[in-house]
PDB file of C-alpha atoms in Angstrom:
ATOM      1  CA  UNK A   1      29.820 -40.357 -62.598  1.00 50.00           C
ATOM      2  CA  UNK A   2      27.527 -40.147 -59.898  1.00 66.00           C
ATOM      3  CA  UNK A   3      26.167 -37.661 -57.248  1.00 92.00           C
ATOM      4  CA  UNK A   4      26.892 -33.878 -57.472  1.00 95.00           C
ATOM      5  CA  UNK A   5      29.746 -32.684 -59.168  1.00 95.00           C
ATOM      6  CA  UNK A   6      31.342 -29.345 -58.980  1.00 96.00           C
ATOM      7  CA  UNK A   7      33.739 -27.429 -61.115  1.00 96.00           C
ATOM      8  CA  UNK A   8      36.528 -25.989 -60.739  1.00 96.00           C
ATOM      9  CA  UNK A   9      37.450 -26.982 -57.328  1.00 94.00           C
ATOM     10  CA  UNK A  10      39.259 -23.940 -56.910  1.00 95.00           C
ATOM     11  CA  UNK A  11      39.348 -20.629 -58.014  1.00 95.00           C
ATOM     12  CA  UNK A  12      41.702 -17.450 -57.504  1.00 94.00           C
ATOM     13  CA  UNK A  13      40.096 -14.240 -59.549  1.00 91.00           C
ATOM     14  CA  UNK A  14      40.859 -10.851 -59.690  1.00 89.00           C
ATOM     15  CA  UNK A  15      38.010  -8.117 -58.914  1.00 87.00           C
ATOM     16  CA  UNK A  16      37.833  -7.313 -62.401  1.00 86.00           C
ATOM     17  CA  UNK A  17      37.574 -10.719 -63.765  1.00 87.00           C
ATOM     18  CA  UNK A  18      34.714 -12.494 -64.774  1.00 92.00           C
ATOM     19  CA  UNK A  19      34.086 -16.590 -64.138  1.00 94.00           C
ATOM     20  CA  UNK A  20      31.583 -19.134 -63.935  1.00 96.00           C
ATOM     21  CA  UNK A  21      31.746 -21.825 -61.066  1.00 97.00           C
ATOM     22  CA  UNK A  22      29.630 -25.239 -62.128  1.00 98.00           C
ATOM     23  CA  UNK A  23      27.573 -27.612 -60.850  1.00 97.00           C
ATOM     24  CA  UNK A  24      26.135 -31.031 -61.996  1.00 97.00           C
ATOM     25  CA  UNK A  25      23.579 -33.332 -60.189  1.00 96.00           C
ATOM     26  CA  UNK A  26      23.657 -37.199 -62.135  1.00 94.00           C
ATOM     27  CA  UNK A  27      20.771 -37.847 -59.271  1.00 94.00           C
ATOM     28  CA  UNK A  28      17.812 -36.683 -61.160  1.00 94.00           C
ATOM     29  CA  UNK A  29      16.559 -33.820 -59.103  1.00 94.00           C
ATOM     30  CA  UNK A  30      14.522 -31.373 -59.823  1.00 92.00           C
ATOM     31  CA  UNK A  31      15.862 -28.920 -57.650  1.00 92.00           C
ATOM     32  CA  UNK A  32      19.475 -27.750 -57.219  1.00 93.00           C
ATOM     33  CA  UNK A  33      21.417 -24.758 -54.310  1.00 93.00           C
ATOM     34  CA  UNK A  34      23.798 -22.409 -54.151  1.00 95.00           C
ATOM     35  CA  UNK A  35      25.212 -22.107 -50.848  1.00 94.00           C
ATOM     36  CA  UNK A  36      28.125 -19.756 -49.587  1.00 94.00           C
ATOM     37  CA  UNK A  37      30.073 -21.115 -46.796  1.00 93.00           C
ATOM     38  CA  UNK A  38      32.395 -18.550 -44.799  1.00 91.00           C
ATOM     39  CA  UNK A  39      34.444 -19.093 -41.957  1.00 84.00           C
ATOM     40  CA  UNK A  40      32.508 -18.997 -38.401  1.00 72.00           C
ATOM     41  CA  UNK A  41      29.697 -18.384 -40.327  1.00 80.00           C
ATOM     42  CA  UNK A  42      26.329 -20.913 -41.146  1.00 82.00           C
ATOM     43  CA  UNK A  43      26.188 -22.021 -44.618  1.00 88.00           C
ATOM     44  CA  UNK A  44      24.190 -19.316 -46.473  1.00 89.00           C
ATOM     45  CA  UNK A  45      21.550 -20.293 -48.914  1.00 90.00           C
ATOM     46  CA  UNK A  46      22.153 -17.876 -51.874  1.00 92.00           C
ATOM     47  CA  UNK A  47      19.790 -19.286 -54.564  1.00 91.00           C
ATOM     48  CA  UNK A  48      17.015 -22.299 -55.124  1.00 90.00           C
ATOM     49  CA  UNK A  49      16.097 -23.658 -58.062  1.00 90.00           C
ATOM     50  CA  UNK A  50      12.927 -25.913 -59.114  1.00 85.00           C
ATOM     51  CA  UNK A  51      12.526 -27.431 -61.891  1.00 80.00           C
ATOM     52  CA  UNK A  52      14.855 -24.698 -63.762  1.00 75.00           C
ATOM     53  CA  UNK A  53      12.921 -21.647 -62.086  1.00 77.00           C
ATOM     54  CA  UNK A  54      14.692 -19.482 -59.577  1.00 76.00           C
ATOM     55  CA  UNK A  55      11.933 -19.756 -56.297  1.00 74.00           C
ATOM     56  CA  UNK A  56      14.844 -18.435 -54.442  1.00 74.00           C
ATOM     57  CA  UNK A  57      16.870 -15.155 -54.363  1.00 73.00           C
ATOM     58  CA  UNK A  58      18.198 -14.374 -50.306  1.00 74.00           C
ATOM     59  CA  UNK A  59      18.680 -10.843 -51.271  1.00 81.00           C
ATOM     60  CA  UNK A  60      22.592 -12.300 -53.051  1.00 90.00           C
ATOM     61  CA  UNK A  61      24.304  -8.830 -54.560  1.00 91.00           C
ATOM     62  CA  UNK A  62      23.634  -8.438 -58.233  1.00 91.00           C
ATOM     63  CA  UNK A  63      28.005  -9.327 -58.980  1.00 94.00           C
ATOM     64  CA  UNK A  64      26.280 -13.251 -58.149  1.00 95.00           C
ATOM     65  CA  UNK A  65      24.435 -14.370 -61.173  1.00 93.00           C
ATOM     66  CA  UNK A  66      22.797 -17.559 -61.131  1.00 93.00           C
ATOM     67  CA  UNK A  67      21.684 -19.795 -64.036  1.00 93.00           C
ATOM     68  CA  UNK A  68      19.868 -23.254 -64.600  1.00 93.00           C
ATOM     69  CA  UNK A  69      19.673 -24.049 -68.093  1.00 92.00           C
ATOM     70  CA  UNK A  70      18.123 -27.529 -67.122  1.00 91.00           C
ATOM     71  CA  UNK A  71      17.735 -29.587 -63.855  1.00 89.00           C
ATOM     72  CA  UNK A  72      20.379 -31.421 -64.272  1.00 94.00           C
ATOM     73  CA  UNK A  73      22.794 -28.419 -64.371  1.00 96.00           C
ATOM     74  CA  UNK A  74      23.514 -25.158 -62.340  1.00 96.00           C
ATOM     75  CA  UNK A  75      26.035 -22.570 -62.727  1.00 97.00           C
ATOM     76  CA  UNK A  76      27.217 -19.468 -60.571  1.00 97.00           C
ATOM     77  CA  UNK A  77      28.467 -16.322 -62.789  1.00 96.00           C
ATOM     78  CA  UNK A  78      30.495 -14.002 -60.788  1.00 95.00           C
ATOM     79  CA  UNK A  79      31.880 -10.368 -61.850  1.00 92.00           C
ATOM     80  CA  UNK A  80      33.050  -7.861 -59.977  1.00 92.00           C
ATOM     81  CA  UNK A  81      33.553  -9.669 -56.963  1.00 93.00           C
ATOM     82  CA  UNK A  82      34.970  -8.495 -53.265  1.00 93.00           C
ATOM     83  CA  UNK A  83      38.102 -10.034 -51.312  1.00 92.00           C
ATOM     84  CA  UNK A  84      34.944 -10.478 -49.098  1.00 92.00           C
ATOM     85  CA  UNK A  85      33.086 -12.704 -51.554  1.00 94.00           C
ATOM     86  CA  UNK A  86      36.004 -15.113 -50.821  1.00 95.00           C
ATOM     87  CA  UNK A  87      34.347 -18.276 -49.893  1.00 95.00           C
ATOM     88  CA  UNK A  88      33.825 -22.079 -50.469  1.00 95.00           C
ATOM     89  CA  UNK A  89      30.412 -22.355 -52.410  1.00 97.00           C
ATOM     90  CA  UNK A  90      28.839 -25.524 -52.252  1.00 96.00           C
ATOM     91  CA  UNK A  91      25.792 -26.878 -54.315  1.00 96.00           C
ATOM     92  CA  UNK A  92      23.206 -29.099 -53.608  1.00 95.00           C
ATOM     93  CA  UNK A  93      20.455 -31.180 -55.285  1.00 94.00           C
ATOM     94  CA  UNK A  94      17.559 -32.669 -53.884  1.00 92.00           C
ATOM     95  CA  UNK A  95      14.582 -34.334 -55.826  1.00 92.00           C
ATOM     96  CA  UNK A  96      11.886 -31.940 -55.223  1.00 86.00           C
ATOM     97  CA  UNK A  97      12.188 -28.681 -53.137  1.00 82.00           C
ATOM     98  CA  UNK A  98      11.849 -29.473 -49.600  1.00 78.00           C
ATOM     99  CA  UNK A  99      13.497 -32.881 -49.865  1.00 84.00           C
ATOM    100  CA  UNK A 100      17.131 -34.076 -48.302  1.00 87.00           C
ATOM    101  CA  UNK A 101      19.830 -32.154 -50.001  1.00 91.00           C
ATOM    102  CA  UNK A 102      22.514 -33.682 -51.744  1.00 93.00           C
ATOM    103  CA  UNK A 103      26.048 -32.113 -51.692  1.00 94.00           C
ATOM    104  CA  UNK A 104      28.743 -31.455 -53.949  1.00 94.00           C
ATOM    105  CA  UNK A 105      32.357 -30.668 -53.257  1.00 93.00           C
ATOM    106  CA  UNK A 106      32.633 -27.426 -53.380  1.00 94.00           C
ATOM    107  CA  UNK A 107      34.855 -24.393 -55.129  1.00 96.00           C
ATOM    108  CA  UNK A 108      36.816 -22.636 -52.645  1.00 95.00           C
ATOM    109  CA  UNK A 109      37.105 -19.419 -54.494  1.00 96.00           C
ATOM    110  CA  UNK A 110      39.354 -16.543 -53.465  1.00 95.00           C
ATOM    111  CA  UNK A 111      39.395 -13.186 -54.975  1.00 94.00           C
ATOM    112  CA  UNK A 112      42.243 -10.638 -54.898  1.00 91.00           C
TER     113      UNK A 112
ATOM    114  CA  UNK B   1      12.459 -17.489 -37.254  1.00 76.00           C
ATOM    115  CA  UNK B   2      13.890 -21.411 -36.331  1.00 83.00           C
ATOM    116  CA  UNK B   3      17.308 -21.383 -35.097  1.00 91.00           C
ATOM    117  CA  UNK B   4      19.941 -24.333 -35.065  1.00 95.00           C
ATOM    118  CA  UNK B   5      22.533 -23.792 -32.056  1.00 96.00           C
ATOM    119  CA  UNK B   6      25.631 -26.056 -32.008  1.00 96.00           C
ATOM    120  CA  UNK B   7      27.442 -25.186 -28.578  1.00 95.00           C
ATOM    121  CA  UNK B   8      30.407 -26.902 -28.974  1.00 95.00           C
ATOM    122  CA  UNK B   9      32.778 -25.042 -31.333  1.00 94.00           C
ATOM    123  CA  UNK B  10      35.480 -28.056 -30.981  1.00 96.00           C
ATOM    124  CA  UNK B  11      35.264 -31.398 -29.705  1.00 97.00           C
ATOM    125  CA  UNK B  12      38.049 -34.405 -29.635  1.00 97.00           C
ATOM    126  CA  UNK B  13      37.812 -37.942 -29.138  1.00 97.00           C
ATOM    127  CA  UNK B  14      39.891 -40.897 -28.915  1.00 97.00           C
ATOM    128  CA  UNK B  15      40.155 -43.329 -31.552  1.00 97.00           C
ATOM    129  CA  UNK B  16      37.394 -46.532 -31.078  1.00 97.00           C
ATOM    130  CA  UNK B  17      35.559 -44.743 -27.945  1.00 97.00           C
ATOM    131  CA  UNK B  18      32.127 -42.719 -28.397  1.00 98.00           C
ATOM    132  CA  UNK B  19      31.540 -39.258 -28.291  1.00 98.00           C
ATOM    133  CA  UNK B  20      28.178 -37.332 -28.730  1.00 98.00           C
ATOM    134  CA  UNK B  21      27.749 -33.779 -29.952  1.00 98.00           C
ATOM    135  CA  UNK B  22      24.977 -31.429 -28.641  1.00 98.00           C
ATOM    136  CA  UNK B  23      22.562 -29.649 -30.867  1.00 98.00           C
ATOM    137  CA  UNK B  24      19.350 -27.349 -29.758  1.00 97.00           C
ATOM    138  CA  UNK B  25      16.801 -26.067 -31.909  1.00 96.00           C
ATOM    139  CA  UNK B  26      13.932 -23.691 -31.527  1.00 95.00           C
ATOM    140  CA  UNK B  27      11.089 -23.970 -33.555  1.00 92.00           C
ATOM    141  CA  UNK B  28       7.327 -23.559 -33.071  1.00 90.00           C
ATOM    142  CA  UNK B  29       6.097 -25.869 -35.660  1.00 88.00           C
ATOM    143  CA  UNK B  30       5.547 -29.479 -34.392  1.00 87.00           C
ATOM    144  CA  UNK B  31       6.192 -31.224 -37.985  1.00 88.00           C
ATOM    145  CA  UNK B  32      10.034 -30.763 -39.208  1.00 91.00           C
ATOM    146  CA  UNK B  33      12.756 -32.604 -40.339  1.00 92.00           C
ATOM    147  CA  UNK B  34      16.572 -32.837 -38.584  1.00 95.00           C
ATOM    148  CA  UNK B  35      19.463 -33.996 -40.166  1.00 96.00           C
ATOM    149  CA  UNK B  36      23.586 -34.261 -38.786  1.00 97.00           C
ATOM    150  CA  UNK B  37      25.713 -33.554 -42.488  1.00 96.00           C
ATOM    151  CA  UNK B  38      29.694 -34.085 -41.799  1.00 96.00           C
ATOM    152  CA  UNK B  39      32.086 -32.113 -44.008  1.00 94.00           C
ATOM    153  CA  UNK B  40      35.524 -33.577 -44.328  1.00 92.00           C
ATOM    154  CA  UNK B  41      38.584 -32.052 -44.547  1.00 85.00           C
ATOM    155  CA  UNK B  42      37.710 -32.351 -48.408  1.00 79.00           C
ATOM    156  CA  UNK B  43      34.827 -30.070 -47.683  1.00 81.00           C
ATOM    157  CA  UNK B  44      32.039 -32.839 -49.451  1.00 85.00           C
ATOM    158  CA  UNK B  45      29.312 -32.257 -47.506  1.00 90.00           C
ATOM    159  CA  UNK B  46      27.636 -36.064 -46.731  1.00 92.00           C
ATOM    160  CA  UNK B  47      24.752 -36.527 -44.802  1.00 94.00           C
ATOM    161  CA  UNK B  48      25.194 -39.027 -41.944  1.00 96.00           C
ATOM    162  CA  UNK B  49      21.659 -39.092 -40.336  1.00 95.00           C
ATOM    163  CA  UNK B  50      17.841 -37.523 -40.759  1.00 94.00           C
ATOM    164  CA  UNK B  51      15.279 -37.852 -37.817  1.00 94.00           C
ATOM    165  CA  UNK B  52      11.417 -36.896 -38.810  1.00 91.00           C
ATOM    166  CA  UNK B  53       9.771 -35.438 -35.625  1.00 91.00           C
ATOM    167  CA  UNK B  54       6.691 -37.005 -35.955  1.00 89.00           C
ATOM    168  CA  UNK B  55       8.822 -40.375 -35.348  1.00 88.00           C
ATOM    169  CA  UNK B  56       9.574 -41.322 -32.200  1.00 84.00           C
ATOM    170  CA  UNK B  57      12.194 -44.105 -32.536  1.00 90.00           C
ATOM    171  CA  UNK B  58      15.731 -42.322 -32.386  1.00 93.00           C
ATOM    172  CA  UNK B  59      17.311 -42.756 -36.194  1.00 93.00           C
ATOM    173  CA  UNK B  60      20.938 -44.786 -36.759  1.00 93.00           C
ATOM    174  CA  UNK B  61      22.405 -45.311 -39.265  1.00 92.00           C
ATOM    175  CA  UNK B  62      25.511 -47.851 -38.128  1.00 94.00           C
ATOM    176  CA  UNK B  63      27.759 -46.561 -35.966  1.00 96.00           C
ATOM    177  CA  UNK B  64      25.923 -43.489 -35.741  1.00 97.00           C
ATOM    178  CA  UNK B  65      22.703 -42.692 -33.833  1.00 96.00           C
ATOM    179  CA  UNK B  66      20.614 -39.657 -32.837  1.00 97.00           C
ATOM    180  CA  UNK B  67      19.197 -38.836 -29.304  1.00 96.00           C
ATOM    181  CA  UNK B  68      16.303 -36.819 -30.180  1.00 96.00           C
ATOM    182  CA  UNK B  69      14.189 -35.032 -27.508  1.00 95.00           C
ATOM    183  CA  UNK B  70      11.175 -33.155 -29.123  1.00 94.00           C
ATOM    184  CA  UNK B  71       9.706 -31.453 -25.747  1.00 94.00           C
ATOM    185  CA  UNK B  72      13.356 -29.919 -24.906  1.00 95.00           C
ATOM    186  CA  UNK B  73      14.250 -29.597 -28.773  1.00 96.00           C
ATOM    187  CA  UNK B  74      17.543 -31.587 -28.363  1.00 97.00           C
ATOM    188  CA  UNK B  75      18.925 -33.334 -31.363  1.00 97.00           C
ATOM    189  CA  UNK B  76      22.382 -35.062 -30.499  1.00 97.00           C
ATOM    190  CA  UNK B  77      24.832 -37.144 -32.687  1.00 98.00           C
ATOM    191  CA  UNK B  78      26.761 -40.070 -30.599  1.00 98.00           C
ATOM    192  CA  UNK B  79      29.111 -41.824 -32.605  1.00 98.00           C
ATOM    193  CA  UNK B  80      30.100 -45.129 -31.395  1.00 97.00           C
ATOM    194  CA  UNK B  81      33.831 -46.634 -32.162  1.00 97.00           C
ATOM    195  CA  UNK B  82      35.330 -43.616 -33.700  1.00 97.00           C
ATOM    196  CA  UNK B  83      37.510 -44.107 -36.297  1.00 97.00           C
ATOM    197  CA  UNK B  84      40.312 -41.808 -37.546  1.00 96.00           C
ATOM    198  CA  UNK B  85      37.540 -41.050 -40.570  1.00 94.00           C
ATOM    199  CA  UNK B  86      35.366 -39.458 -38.264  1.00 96.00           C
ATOM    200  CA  UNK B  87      37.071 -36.521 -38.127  1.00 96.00           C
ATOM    201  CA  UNK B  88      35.268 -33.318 -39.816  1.00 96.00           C
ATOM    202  CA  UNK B  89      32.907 -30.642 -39.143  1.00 95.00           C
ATOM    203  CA  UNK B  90      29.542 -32.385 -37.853  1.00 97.00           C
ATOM    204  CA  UNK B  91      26.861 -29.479 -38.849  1.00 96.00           C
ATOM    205  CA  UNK B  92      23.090 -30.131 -37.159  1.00 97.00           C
ATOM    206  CA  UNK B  93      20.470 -28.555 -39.800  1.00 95.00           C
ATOM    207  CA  UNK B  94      16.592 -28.146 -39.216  1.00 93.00           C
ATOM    208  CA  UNK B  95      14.024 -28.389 -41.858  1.00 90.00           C
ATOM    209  CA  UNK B  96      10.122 -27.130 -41.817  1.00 85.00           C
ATOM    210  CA  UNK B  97       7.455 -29.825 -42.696  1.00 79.00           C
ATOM    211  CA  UNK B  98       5.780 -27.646 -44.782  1.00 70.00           C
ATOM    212  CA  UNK B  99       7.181 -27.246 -48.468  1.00 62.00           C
ATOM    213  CA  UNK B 100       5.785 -23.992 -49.142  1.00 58.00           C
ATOM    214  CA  UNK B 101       8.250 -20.860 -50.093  1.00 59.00           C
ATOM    215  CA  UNK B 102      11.523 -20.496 -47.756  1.00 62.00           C
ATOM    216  CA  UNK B 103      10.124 -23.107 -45.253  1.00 60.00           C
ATOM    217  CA  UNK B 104      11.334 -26.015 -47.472  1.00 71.00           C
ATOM    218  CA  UNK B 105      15.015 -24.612 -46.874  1.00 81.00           C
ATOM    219  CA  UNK B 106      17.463 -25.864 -44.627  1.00 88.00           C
ATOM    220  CA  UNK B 107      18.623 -24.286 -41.125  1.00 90.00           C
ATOM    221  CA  UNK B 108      22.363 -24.812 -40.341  1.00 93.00           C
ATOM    222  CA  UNK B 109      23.811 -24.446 -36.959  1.00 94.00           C
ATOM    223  CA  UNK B 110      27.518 -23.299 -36.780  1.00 92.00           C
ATOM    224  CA  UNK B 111      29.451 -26.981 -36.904  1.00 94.00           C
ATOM    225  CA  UNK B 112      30.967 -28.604 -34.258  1.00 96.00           C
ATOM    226  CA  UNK B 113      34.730 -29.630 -35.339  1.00 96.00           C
ATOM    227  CA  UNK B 114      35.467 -33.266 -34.228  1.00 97.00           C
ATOM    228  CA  UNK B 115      39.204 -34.270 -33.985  1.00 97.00           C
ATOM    229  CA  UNK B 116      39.791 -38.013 -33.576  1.00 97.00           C
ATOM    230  CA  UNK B 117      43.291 -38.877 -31.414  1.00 96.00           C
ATOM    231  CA  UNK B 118      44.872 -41.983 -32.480  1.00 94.00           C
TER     232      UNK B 118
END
């Protein structure tokens, strides 16, 4: 498999629930995105990692919890989340900070 | 701050002629990076075309080519023989020349939805 991958594509969650969107890069980058995407809105940059360290934190509330266990993977933990938090989140790759990004699908998440 | 404006919420063409969409940027840096990304309908997010400012030869990339205009900060897409595949959210981003901190980041204007009539 090649490019960025993202898992699941979508989500539905409750507020109370807890989940854990995915993301893959088979690119080998060294730095990988969370973006929010809303409706009307820009795409949001939430989070940047390089080379597994968080150089990025856009002042995301604390129910987003991001974590890179190496550069080849990134993952989103959500809890407590808001019918506004409803969103597709996209995540991108790109070899070094700075770089062209590399997308992946996307979840569209929605939360009840 | 740099801003990314895309004027043109909506914009339709029909299928095989050429259509160009209009993007403005203010920035006060003179080194930076532009790019055109197109989002599907599946929501994939692909990068069709990246200019570098300090190059003056417009980028193109097949049927797709930029008209970029550093002194009035334009950056437009024109897509030649449109094809039904074409249609998607066309999204003009900026991108700082330096690498330092939140400069590295890309800027995202609003999208511009193209709809491509048969």
């Amino acid at each position: 498999e090649t490019g960025v991958t993202q898992t699941p594509r979508h989500l539905v969650m409750g507020m109370t629930n807890k989940k854990s969107l995915k993301c893959e890069q088979h690119l080998g980058h060294n730095a990988m995105y969370w973006y929010k995407q809303s409706a009307k809105k820009p795409l949001e940059l939430m989070f940047v990692y390089s080379l597994e360290e968080r150089v990025e934190n856009n002042s995301v509330p604390s129910r987003f919890s991001p974590e890179c266990p190496n550069s080849s993977h990134l993952f989103l933990h959500l809890h407590t989340l808001q019918p506004e938090d409803s969103a597709l989140y996209l995540c991108a790759s790109s070899q070094e900070r700075g770089d062209t990004q590399y997308f992946g699908p996307g979840t569209r998440l929605t939360v009840l | 701050a740099q801003t990314v404006t895309q004027s043109q919420p909506e914009m339709s063409v029909q299928e095989a002629e050429t259509v160009t969409l209009s993007c403005t940027y203010d920035t006060s840096e003179s080194d930076y990076y532009l790019f055109w990304y197109k989002q599907p309908p599946s929501r994939q997010m692909i990068l069709v075309i990246r200019q570098e400012a300090y190059k003056q030869q417009n980028a193109t990339e097949n049927r797709f080519s930029v008209n970029f205009q550093k002194a009035a900060k334009s950056f437009s897409l024109k897509i030649s023989d449109s094809q039904l595949g074409d249609a998607a959210m066309y999204f003009c981003a900026y991108r700082s020349g330096r690498y330092g901190g939140s400069q590295g980041n890309l800027i995202f204007g609003k999208g511009t939805k193209l709809s491509v009539k048969p």
